[in-house]
């Protein structure tokens, strides 16, 4: 049986705001009002979160990647990712939260936008003032609309959000590399998220997509710069790290939860992929808390 601490909970958007929110809401706040989390870290939630850091020091950790904060940065959290942050006093910026339903009527263009958003980097830094200024202007307009709540402010927020996301996609290197094979890659990654615990072979995913393993390997390698086997393994290792870090399960139980009946085989598999044993990884994480 899976025994989790707060990582088990996908905190809904309603849990993070001062007001009650519904699916489709767009929430805009200043970072200075959110330096102390409303839900204890580390946690994950079921909505998108954009954090624009205009100034300040600290760090933001997303799925075990720790990013140093220096200002002029954007952090883009997707649903399900685990994160925590620490900001020094005086940090400021904007926090924008939204759900899939926040995009107008989920039209074909909005759905395509959602697919592209999945490829945007978790962290982006800006050296050019002009490029950063464009984002800051949109954020300032959004917080003004959200604060004043004038007639039809929701419509204005939807338009500004779409503008913001398009600009974000344009500056993301990952998305720039994402070519016409995007629908294939999207389907592959969705299948991996749904099946990585029990299906580790490329052939399974190729069959599901009506492709040969060779064709799938070519498409994935070209778009993601890594083989599908590596994508599957990376997703598996990420989930193992989450369980080892945030649950009270034993190493054997983590292995069983991820489809390994033999704890020793899980330990060997994890150690080979992560370059550290599960026990040592857990001890290292605990020493950093």
PDB file of C-alpha atoms in Angstrom:
ATOM      1  CA  UNK A   1       0.000   0.000   0.000  1.00  0.00           C
ATOM      2  CA  UNK A   2       1.316   3.438  -0.939  1.00  0.00           C
ATOM      3  CA  UNK A   3       2.073   5.570   2.117  1.00  0.00           C
ATOM      4  CA  UNK A   4       2.842   9.153   1.295  1.00  0.00           C
ATOM      5  CA  UNK A   5       3.345  12.399   3.135  1.00  0.00           C
ATOM      6  CA  UNK A   6       2.141  15.666   1.554  1.00  0.00           C
ATOM      7  CA  UNK A   7       3.593  14.636  -1.813  1.00  0.00           C
ATOM      8  CA  UNK A   8       0.614  12.307  -2.176  1.00  0.00           C
ATOM      9  CA  UNK A   9      -1.775  15.236  -2.454  1.00  0.00           C
ATOM     10  CA  UNK A  10      -2.264  17.095  -5.699  1.00  0.00           C
ATOM     11  CA  UNK A  11      -3.236  20.398  -4.108  1.00  0.00           C
ATOM     12  CA  UNK A  12      -6.090  21.941  -6.110  1.00  0.00           C
ATOM     13  CA  UNK A  13      -5.951  25.591  -7.053  1.00  0.00           C
ATOM     14  CA  UNK A  14      -8.655  26.271  -4.473  1.00  0.00           C
ATOM     15  CA  UNK A  15      -6.195  25.354  -1.688  1.00  0.00           C
ATOM     16  CA  UNK A  16      -3.704  28.086  -2.529  1.00  0.00           C
ATOM     17  CA  UNK A  17      -5.751  31.250  -2.789  1.00  0.00           C
ATOM     18  CA  UNK A  18      -7.334  33.592  -0.324  1.00  0.00           C
ATOM     19  CA  UNK A  19     -10.630  33.323  -2.193  1.00  0.00           C
ATOM     20  CA  UNK A  20     -12.450  30.206  -3.292  1.00  0.00           C
ATOM     21  CA  UNK A  21     -11.526  29.401  -6.905  1.00  0.00           C
ATOM     22  CA  UNK A  22     -13.040  27.214  -9.582  1.00  0.00           C
ATOM     23  CA  UNK A  23     -11.495  25.385 -12.509  1.00  0.00           C
ATOM     24  CA  UNK A  24     -10.794  27.936 -15.214  1.00  0.00           C
ATOM     25  CA  UNK A  25      -9.788  30.730 -12.870  1.00  0.00           C
ATOM     26  CA  UNK A  26      -6.632  32.738 -13.499  1.00  0.00           C
ATOM     27  CA  UNK A  27      -4.927  33.877 -10.300  1.00  0.00           C
ATOM     28  CA  UNK A  28      -2.350  36.698 -10.303  1.00  0.00           C
ATOM     29  CA  UNK A  29      -0.367  37.765  -7.229  1.00  0.00           C
ATOM     30  CA  UNK A  30       2.903  39.476  -6.402  1.00  0.00           C
ATOM     31  CA  UNK A  31       5.759  37.165  -5.458  1.00  0.00           C
ATOM     32  CA  UNK A  32       6.312  39.164  -2.258  1.00  0.00           C
ATOM     33  CA  UNK A  33       2.887  37.947  -1.070  1.00  0.00           C
ATOM     34  CA  UNK A  34       3.806  34.334  -1.781  1.00  0.00           C
ATOM     35  CA  UNK A  35       7.323  34.034  -0.328  1.00  0.00           C
ATOM     36  CA  UNK A  36       5.919  31.861   2.440  1.00  0.00           C
ATOM     37  CA  UNK A  37       4.003  28.945   0.879  1.00  0.00           C
ATOM     38  CA  UNK A  38       0.358  28.403   1.800  1.00  0.00           C
ATOM     39  CA  UNK A  39       0.943  24.639   1.491  1.00  0.00           C
ATOM     40  CA  UNK A  40       4.073  23.259   3.173  1.00  0.00           C
ATOM     41  CA  UNK A  41       6.981  22.451   0.861  1.00  0.00           C
ATOM     42  CA  UNK A  42       7.733  20.222  -0.900  1.00  0.00           C
ATOM     43  CA  UNK A  43       4.412  19.853  -2.653  1.00  0.00           C
ATOM     44  CA  UNK A  44       2.822  19.497  -6.052  1.00  0.00           C
ATOM     45  CA  UNK A  45      -0.469  20.715  -7.451  1.00  0.00           C
ATOM     46  CA  UNK A  46      -2.777  20.048 -10.345  1.00  0.00           C
ATOM     47  CA  UNK A  47      -2.511  23.389 -12.148  1.00  0.00           C
ATOM     48  CA  UNK A  48       0.073  25.471 -14.003  1.00  0.00           C
ATOM     49  CA  UNK A  49       2.165  28.013 -12.123  1.00  0.00           C
ATOM     50  CA  UNK A  50       4.291  30.743 -13.686  1.00  0.00           C
ATOM     51  CA  UNK A  51       6.709  32.514 -11.345  1.00  0.00           C
ATOM     52  CA  UNK A  52       8.373  35.656 -12.664  1.00  0.00           C
ATOM     53  CA  UNK A  53      11.282  36.797 -10.485  1.00  0.00           C
ATOM     54  CA  UNK A  54      12.082  40.454 -11.095  1.00  0.00           C
ATOM     55  CA  UNK A  55      14.582  40.701  -8.242  1.00  0.00           C
ATOM     56  CA  UNK A  56      15.902  38.696  -5.335  1.00  0.00           C
ATOM     57  CA  UNK A  57      18.116  35.821  -4.262  1.00  0.00           C
ATOM     58  CA  UNK A  58      17.426  32.242  -3.268  1.00  0.00           C
ATOM     59  CA  UNK A  59      16.696  28.948  -4.981  1.00  0.00           C
ATOM     60  CA  UNK A  60      13.816  27.091  -6.587  1.00  0.00           C
ATOM     61  CA  UNK A  61      13.921  23.302  -6.822  1.00  0.00           C
ATOM     62  CA  UNK A  62      11.729  21.571  -9.416  1.00  0.00           C
ATOM     63  CA  UNK A  63      11.804  17.786  -9.675  1.00  0.00           C
ATOM     64  CA  UNK A  64      15.239  17.595  -7.987  1.00  0.00           C
ATOM     65  CA  UNK A  65      16.809  20.262 -10.219  1.00  0.00           C
ATOM     66  CA  UNK A  66      17.891  23.167  -7.995  1.00  0.00           C
ATOM     67  CA  UNK A  67      17.914  26.554  -9.731  1.00  0.00           C
ATOM     68  CA  UNK A  68      19.781  29.525  -8.286  1.00  0.00           C
ATOM     69  CA  UNK A  69      17.758  32.743  -8.228  1.00  0.00           C
ATOM     70  CA  UNK A  70      19.312  36.000  -9.394  1.00  0.00           C
ATOM     71  CA  UNK A  71      16.388  37.896 -10.897  1.00  0.00           C
ATOM     72  CA  UNK A  72      15.008  38.176 -14.433  1.00  0.00           C
ATOM     73  CA  UNK A  73      13.916  34.546 -14.361  1.00  0.00           C
ATOM     74  CA  UNK A  74      10.772  32.614 -15.202  1.00  0.00           C
ATOM     75  CA  UNK A  75       9.883  29.283 -13.591  1.00  0.00           C
ATOM     76  CA  UNK A  76       7.127  27.299 -15.290  1.00  0.00           C
ATOM     77  CA  UNK A  77       5.589  24.554 -13.172  1.00  0.00           C
ATOM     78  CA  UNK A  78       3.391  22.009 -14.936  1.00  0.00           C
ATOM     79  CA  UNK A  79       0.724  19.918 -13.171  1.00  0.00           C
ATOM     80  CA  UNK A  80       2.197  17.115 -11.063  1.00  0.00           C
ATOM     81  CA  UNK A  81       5.734  18.481 -10.728  1.00  0.00           C
ATOM     82  CA  UNK A  82       7.259  18.578  -7.233  1.00  0.00           C
ATOM     83  CA  UNK A  83       8.790  21.840  -6.094  1.00  0.00           C
ATOM     84  CA  UNK A  84       9.960  23.974  -3.212  1.00  0.00           C
ATOM     85  CA  UNK A  85      11.614  27.362  -2.976  1.00  0.00           C
ATOM     86  CA  UNK A  86      13.456  29.657  -0.611  1.00  0.00           C
ATOM     87  CA  UNK A  87      13.637  33.398  -1.327  1.00  0.00           C
ATOM     88  CA  UNK A  88      15.661  35.950   0.585  1.00  0.00           C
ATOM     89  CA  UNK A  89      13.770  38.909   2.015  1.00  0.00           C
ATOM     90  CA  UNK A  90      13.156  41.588  -0.608  1.00  0.00           C
ATOM     91  CA  UNK A  91      12.522  39.218  -3.498  1.00  0.00           C
ATOM     92  CA  UNK A  92       9.685  40.254  -5.783  1.00  0.00           C
ATOM     93  CA  UNK A  93       7.952  39.441  -9.013  1.00  0.00           C
ATOM     94  CA  UNK A  94       4.680  37.829 -10.071  1.00  0.00           C
ATOM     95  CA  UNK A  95       2.961  34.467  -9.575  1.00  0.00           C
ATOM     96  CA  UNK A  96       0.357  33.480 -12.165  1.00  0.00           C
ATOM     97  CA  UNK A  97      -1.681  30.284 -11.733  1.00  0.00           C
ATOM     98  CA  UNK A  98      -4.165  28.770 -14.132  1.00  0.00           C
ATOM     99  CA  UNK A  99      -5.752  25.492 -15.209  1.00  0.00           C
ATOM    100  CA  UNK A 100      -6.331  23.869 -18.585  1.00  0.00           C
ATOM    101  CA  UNK A 101      -9.805  25.351 -18.564  1.00  0.00           C
ATOM    102  CA  UNK A 102      -8.410  28.881 -18.234  1.00  0.00           C
ATOM    103  CA  UNK A 103      -7.701  29.008 -21.963  1.00  0.00           C
ATOM    104  CA  UNK A 104     -10.764  30.231 -23.885  1.00  0.00           C
ATOM    105  CA  UNK A 105     -13.149  27.341 -24.675  1.00  0.00           C
ATOM    106  CA  UNK A 106     -10.239  24.937 -25.306  1.00  0.00           C
ATOM    107  CA  UNK A 107     -10.354  25.628 -29.046  1.00  0.00           C
ATOM    108  CA  UNK A 108      -8.029  23.776 -31.426  1.00  0.00           C
ATOM    109  CA  UNK A 109      -5.561  26.664 -31.110  1.00  0.00           C
ATOM    110  CA  UNK A 110      -5.744  26.519 -27.322  1.00  0.00           C
ATOM    111  CA  UNK A 111      -5.175  22.753 -27.334  1.00  0.00           C
ATOM    112  CA  UNK A 112      -2.128  23.215 -29.560  1.00  0.00           C
ATOM    113  CA  UNK A 113      -0.890  25.865 -27.133  1.00  0.00           C
ATOM    114  CA  UNK A 114      -1.226  23.389 -24.255  1.00  0.00           C
ATOM    115  CA  UNK A 115       0.839  20.819 -26.148  1.00  0.00           C
ATOM    116  CA  UNK A 116       3.590  23.351 -26.804  1.00  0.00           C
ATOM    117  CA  UNK A 117       3.566  24.450 -23.168  1.00  0.00           C
ATOM    118  CA  UNK A 118       4.549  20.939 -22.119  1.00  0.00           C
ATOM    119  CA  UNK A 119       7.872  21.464 -23.902  1.00  0.00           C
ATOM    120  CA  UNK A 120       8.724  24.795 -22.278  1.00  0.00           C
ATOM    121  CA  UNK A 121      11.732  24.634 -19.956  1.00  0.00           C
ATOM    122  CA  UNK A 122      11.109  24.628 -16.219  1.00  0.00           C
ATOM    123  CA  UNK A 123      13.480  27.588 -15.777  1.00  0.00           C
ATOM    124  CA  UNK A 124      14.399  30.428 -18.121  1.00  0.00           C
ATOM    125  CA  UNK A 125      16.831  33.306 -17.523  1.00  0.00           C
ATOM    126  CA  UNK A 126      17.010  36.578 -19.440  1.00  0.00           C
ATOM    127  CA  UNK A 127      20.119  38.658 -20.050  1.00  0.00           C
ATOM    128  CA  UNK A 128      18.480  41.137 -22.427  1.00  0.00           C
ATOM    129  CA  UNK A 129      16.456  43.839 -20.688  1.00  0.00           C
ATOM    130  CA  UNK A 130      14.250  44.334 -23.759  1.00  0.00           C
ATOM    131  CA  UNK A 131      13.140  40.693 -23.858  1.00  0.00           C
ATOM    132  CA  UNK A 132      12.419  40.615 -20.136  1.00  0.00           C
ATOM    133  CA  UNK A 133      10.561  43.946 -20.285  1.00  0.00           C
ATOM    134  CA  UNK A 134       7.916  42.467 -22.614  1.00  0.00           C
ATOM    135  CA  UNK A 135       7.024  39.855 -19.996  1.00  0.00           C
ATOM    136  CA  UNK A 136       7.036  42.384 -17.174  1.00  0.00           C
ATOM    137  CA  UNK A 137       4.597  44.666 -19.014  1.00  0.00           C
ATOM    138  CA  UNK A 138       2.123  41.798 -19.534  1.00  0.00           C
ATOM    139  CA  UNK A 139       2.430  40.704 -15.900  1.00  0.00           C
ATOM    140  CA  UNK A 140       1.778  44.252 -14.673  1.00  0.00           C
ATOM    141  CA  UNK A 141      -1.328  44.490 -16.864  1.00  0.00           C
ATOM    142  CA  UNK A 142      -2.554  41.137 -15.550  1.00  0.00           C
ATOM    143  CA  UNK A 143      -2.147  42.030 -11.892  1.00  0.00           C
ATOM    144  CA  UNK A 144      -3.903  45.348 -12.511  1.00  0.00           C
ATOM    145  CA  UNK A 145      -6.876  43.583 -14.098  1.00  0.00           C
ATOM    146  CA  UNK A 146      -6.953  40.950 -11.361  1.00  0.00           C
ATOM    147  CA  UNK A 147      -6.792  43.546  -8.588  1.00  0.00           C
ATOM    148  CA  UNK A 148      -9.344  46.045  -9.972  1.00  0.00           C
ATOM    149  CA  UNK A 149     -11.762  43.413 -11.290  1.00  0.00           C
ATOM    150  CA  UNK A 150     -13.497  45.844 -13.597  1.00  0.00           C
ATOM    151  CA  UNK A 151     -16.231  44.798 -16.016  1.00  0.00           C
ATOM    152  CA  UNK A 152     -15.189  41.773 -18.112  1.00  0.00           C
ATOM    153  CA  UNK A 153     -11.797  41.552 -16.402  1.00  0.00           C
ATOM    154  CA  UNK A 154     -11.824  37.763 -16.878  1.00  0.00           C
ATOM    155  CA  UNK A 155     -11.883  38.242 -20.660  1.00  0.00           C
ATOM    156  CA  UNK A 156      -8.894  40.587 -20.445  1.00  0.00           C
ATOM    157  CA  UNK A 157      -7.017  38.102 -18.273  1.00  0.00           C
ATOM    158  CA  UNK A 158      -7.630  35.267 -20.753  1.00  0.00           C
ATOM    159  CA  UNK A 159      -6.263  37.336 -23.624  1.00  0.00           C
ATOM    160  CA  UNK A 160      -3.239  38.501 -21.655  1.00  0.00           C
ATOM    161  CA  UNK A 161      -2.532  34.940 -20.497  1.00  0.00           C
ATOM    162  CA  UNK A 162      -2.569  33.652 -24.069  1.00  0.00           C
ATOM    163  CA  UNK A 163      -0.235  36.479 -25.104  1.00  0.00           C
ATOM    164  CA  UNK A 164       2.086  35.643 -22.219  1.00  0.00           C
ATOM    165  CA  UNK A 165       2.185  31.932 -23.060  1.00  0.00           C
ATOM    166  CA  UNK A 166       2.887  32.555 -26.746  1.00  0.00           C
ATOM    167  CA  UNK A 167       5.793  34.845 -25.824  1.00  0.00           C
ATOM    168  CA  UNK A 168       7.081  32.191 -23.417  1.00  0.00           C
ATOM    169  CA  UNK A 169       6.935  29.497 -26.081  1.00  0.00           C
ATOM    170  CA  UNK A 170       8.821  31.701 -28.532  1.00  0.00           C
ATOM    171  CA  UNK A 171      11.780  32.175 -26.197  1.00  0.00           C
ATOM    172  CA  UNK A 172      11.998  28.574 -25.043  1.00  0.00           C
ATOM    173  CA  UNK A 173      14.842  26.716 -26.742  1.00  0.00           C
ATOM    174  CA  UNK A 174      13.109  23.389 -26.227  1.00  0.00           C
ATOM    175  CA  UNK A 175      10.027  24.508 -28.078  1.00  0.00           C
ATOM    176  CA  UNK A 176      12.093  26.036 -30.860  1.00  0.00           C
ATOM    177  CA  UNK A 177      13.561  22.594 -31.448  1.00  0.00           C
ATOM    178  CA  UNK A 178      10.148  20.939 -31.389  1.00  0.00           C
ATOM    179  CA  UNK A 179       9.199  20.325 -35.028  1.00  0.00           C
ATOM    180  CA  UNK A 180       6.267  18.916 -36.981  1.00  0.00           C
ATOM    181  CA  UNK A 181       6.543  15.585 -35.168  1.00  0.00           C
ATOM    182  CA  UNK A 182       5.016  17.258 -32.070  1.00  0.00           C
ATOM    183  CA  UNK A 183       1.824  15.171 -32.123  1.00  0.00           C
ATOM    184  CA  UNK A 184       3.866  11.952 -32.123  1.00  0.00           C
ATOM    185  CA  UNK A 185       6.063  13.179 -29.276  1.00  0.00           C
ATOM    186  CA  UNK A 186       3.044  14.360 -27.280  1.00  0.00           C
ATOM    187  CA  UNK A 187       1.359  10.980 -27.644  1.00  0.00           C
ATOM    188  CA  UNK A 188       4.553   9.119 -26.728  1.00  0.00           C
ATOM    189  CA  UNK A 189       5.138  11.194 -23.596  1.00  0.00           C
ATOM    190  CA  UNK A 190       1.509  10.793 -22.535  1.00  0.00           C
ATOM    191  CA  UNK A 191       1.808   7.019 -22.933  1.00  0.00           C
ATOM    192  CA  UNK A 192       5.038   7.019 -20.917  1.00  0.00           C
ATOM    193  CA  UNK A 193       3.378   8.949 -18.080  1.00  0.00           C
ATOM    194  CA  UNK A 194       0.520   6.455 -18.046  1.00  0.00           C
ATOM    195  CA  UNK A 195       2.551   3.237 -18.342  1.00  0.00           C
ATOM    196  CA  UNK A 196       6.150   3.777 -17.160  1.00  0.00           C
ATOM    197  CA  UNK A 197       5.611   1.753 -13.976  1.00  0.00           C
ATOM    198  CA  UNK A 198       4.846  -1.448 -15.837  1.00  0.00           C
ATOM    199  CA  UNK A 199       6.061  -0.990 -19.423  1.00  0.00           C
ATOM    200  CA  UNK A 200       9.782  -0.413 -19.944  1.00  0.00           C
ATOM    201  CA  UNK A 201      10.218  -1.590 -23.545  1.00  0.00           C
ATOM    202  CA  UNK A 202      10.110   0.706 -26.577  1.00  0.00           C
ATOM    203  CA  UNK A 203       8.199  -1.955 -28.505  1.00  0.00           C
ATOM    204  CA  UNK A 204       5.138  -1.550 -26.268  1.00  0.00           C
ATOM    205  CA  UNK A 205       4.897   2.183 -27.005  1.00  0.00           C
ATOM    206  CA  UNK A 206       5.608   1.733 -30.710  1.00  0.00           C
ATOM    207  CA  UNK A 207       2.782  -0.809 -30.980  1.00  0.00           C
ATOM    208  CA  UNK A 208       0.374   1.511 -29.175  1.00  0.00           C
ATOM    209  CA  UNK A 209       1.248   4.229 -31.692  1.00  0.00           C
ATOM    210  CA  UNK A 210       1.064   1.966 -34.731  1.00  0.00           C
ATOM    211  CA  UNK A 211       4.754   2.495 -35.468  1.00  0.00           C
ATOM    212  CA  UNK A 212       7.832   0.332 -35.652  1.00  0.00           C
ATOM    213  CA  UNK A 213      10.315   0.679 -32.774  1.00  0.00           C
ATOM    214  CA  UNK A 214      12.874   2.001 -35.262  1.00  0.00           C
ATOM    215  CA  UNK A 215      10.524   4.722 -36.557  1.00  0.00           C
ATOM    216  CA  UNK A 216       9.592   5.785 -33.018  1.00  0.00           C
ATOM    217  CA  UNK A 217      13.245   5.890 -32.008  1.00  0.00           C
ATOM    218  CA  UNK A 218      14.077   8.151 -34.967  1.00  0.00           C
ATOM    219  CA  UNK A 219      11.220  10.566 -34.228  1.00  0.00           C
ATOM    220  CA  UNK A 220      11.877  10.794 -30.478  1.00  0.00           C
ATOM    221  CA  UNK A 221      15.657  11.062 -30.846  1.00  0.00           C
ATOM    222  CA  UNK A 222      15.308  13.858 -33.396  1.00  0.00           C
ATOM    223  CA  UNK A 223      12.854  15.889 -31.311  1.00  0.00           C
ATOM    224  CA  UNK A 224      14.062  15.273 -27.753  1.00  0.00           C
ATOM    225  CA  UNK A 225      17.766  14.562 -28.390  1.00  0.00           C
ATOM    226  CA  UNK A 226      17.468  11.303 -26.469  1.00  0.00           C
ATOM    227  CA  UNK A 227      16.327   7.778 -27.280  1.00  0.00           C
ATOM    228  CA  UNK A 228      12.824   6.651 -26.223  1.00  0.00           C
ATOM    229  CA  UNK A 229      14.404   4.042 -23.945  1.00  0.00           C
ATOM    230  CA  UNK A 230      16.132   6.883 -22.078  1.00  0.00           C
ATOM    231  CA  UNK A 231      12.880   8.889 -21.855  1.00  0.00           C
ATOM    232  CA  UNK A 232      11.123   5.897 -20.274  1.00  0.00           C
ATOM    233  CA  UNK A 233      13.991   5.292 -17.868  1.00  0.00           C
ATOM    234  CA  UNK A 234      14.230   8.979 -16.889  1.00  0.00           C
ATOM    235  CA  UNK A 235      10.519   9.084 -16.059  1.00  0.00           C
ATOM    236  CA  UNK A 236      10.854   5.924 -13.970  1.00  0.00           C
ATOM    237  CA  UNK A 237      13.872   7.234 -12.068  1.00  0.00           C
ATOM    238  CA  UNK A 238      12.147  10.564 -11.421  1.00  0.00           C
ATOM    239  CA  UNK A 239       9.187   8.814  -9.787  1.00  0.00           C
ATOM    240  CA  UNK A 240      11.534   6.581  -7.773  1.00  0.00           C
ATOM    241  CA  UNK A 241      13.372   9.681  -6.506  1.00  0.00           C
ATOM    242  CA  UNK A 242      10.078  11.297  -5.541  1.00  0.00           C
ATOM    243  CA  UNK A 243       9.010   8.242  -3.533  1.00  0.00           C
ATOM    244  CA  UNK A 244      12.409   7.860  -1.875  1.00  0.00           C
ATOM    245  CA  UNK A 245      12.482  11.549  -0.932  1.00  0.00           C
ATOM    246  CA  UNK A 246       8.949  12.256   0.191  1.00  0.00           C
ATOM    247  CA  UNK A 247       7.411   8.972   1.365  1.00  0.00           C
ATOM    248  CA  UNK A 248       8.063   6.707   4.340  1.00  0.00           C
ATOM    249  CA  UNK A 249       8.174   3.608   2.150  1.00  0.00           C
ATOM    250  CA  UNK A 250      11.138   1.257   2.401  1.00  0.00           C
ATOM    251  CA  UNK A 251      13.390   0.791  -0.619  1.00  0.00           C
ATOM    252  CA  UNK A 252      11.730  -2.578  -1.253  1.00  0.00           C
ATOM    253  CA  UNK A 253       8.271  -0.996  -1.100  1.00  0.00           C
ATOM    254  CA  UNK A 254       9.300   1.726  -3.546  1.00  0.00           C
ATOM    255  CA  UNK A 255      10.552  -0.931  -5.923  1.00  0.00           C
ATOM    256  CA  UNK A 256       7.313  -2.905  -5.587  1.00  0.00           C
ATOM    257  CA  UNK A 257       5.224   0.224  -6.172  1.00  0.00           C
ATOM    258  CA  UNK A 258       7.150   0.739  -9.415  1.00  0.00           C
ATOM    259  CA  UNK A 259       6.686  -2.806 -10.657  1.00  0.00           C
ATOM    260  CA  UNK A 260       9.749  -4.588  -9.224  1.00  0.00           C
ATOM    261  CA  UNK A 261       8.976  -7.705  -7.218  1.00  0.00           C
ATOM    262  CA  UNK A 262      12.690  -8.217  -6.508  1.00  0.00           C
ATOM    263  CA  UNK A 263      14.085  -5.430  -4.288  1.00  0.00           C
ATOM    264  CA  UNK A 264      17.662  -6.301  -5.259  1.00  0.00           C
ATOM    265  CA  UNK A 265      16.878  -5.929  -8.951  1.00  0.00           C
ATOM    266  CA  UNK A 266      15.270  -2.534  -8.295  1.00  0.00           C
ATOM    267  CA  UNK A 267      18.360  -1.437  -6.341  1.00  0.00           C
ATOM    268  CA  UNK A 268      20.664  -2.494  -9.192  1.00  0.00           C
ATOM    269  CA  UNK A 269      18.466  -0.804 -11.803  1.00  0.00           C
ATOM    270  CA  UNK A 270      18.246   2.461  -9.834  1.00  0.00           C
ATOM    271  CA  UNK A 271      21.951   2.493  -8.985  1.00  0.00           C
ATOM    272  CA  UNK A 272      22.977   1.983 -12.606  1.00  0.00           C
ATOM    273  CA  UNK A 273      20.687   4.767 -13.868  1.00  0.00           C
ATOM    274  CA  UNK A 274      21.089   7.296 -11.053  1.00  0.00           C
ATOM    275  CA  UNK A 275      24.771   6.560 -10.256  1.00  0.00           C
ATOM    276  CA  UNK A 276      23.853   6.186  -6.590  1.00  0.00           C
ATOM    277  CA  UNK A 277      22.029   3.500  -4.608  1.00  0.00           C
ATOM    278  CA  UNK A 278      18.444   4.144  -3.439  1.00  0.00           C
ATOM    279  CA  UNK A 279      19.513   4.155   0.215  1.00  0.00           C
ATOM    280  CA  UNK A 280      22.378   6.573  -0.371  1.00  0.00           C
ATOM    281  CA  UNK A 281      20.137   8.822  -2.461  1.00  0.00           C
ATOM    282  CA  UNK A 282      17.556   8.955   0.348  1.00  0.00           C
ATOM    283  CA  UNK A 283      20.255   9.679   2.948  1.00  0.00           C
ATOM    284  CA  UNK A 284      21.646  12.488   0.791  1.00  0.00           C
ATOM    285  CA  UNK A 285      18.220  14.107   0.398  1.00  0.00           C
ATOM    286  CA  UNK A 286      17.574  13.900   4.148  1.00  0.00           C
ATOM    287  CA  UNK A 287      20.947  15.512   4.908  1.00  0.00           C
ATOM    288  CA  UNK A 288      19.982  18.521   2.780  1.00  0.00           C
ATOM    289  CA  UNK A 289      16.678  19.147   4.567  1.00  0.00           C
TER     290      UNK A 289
END
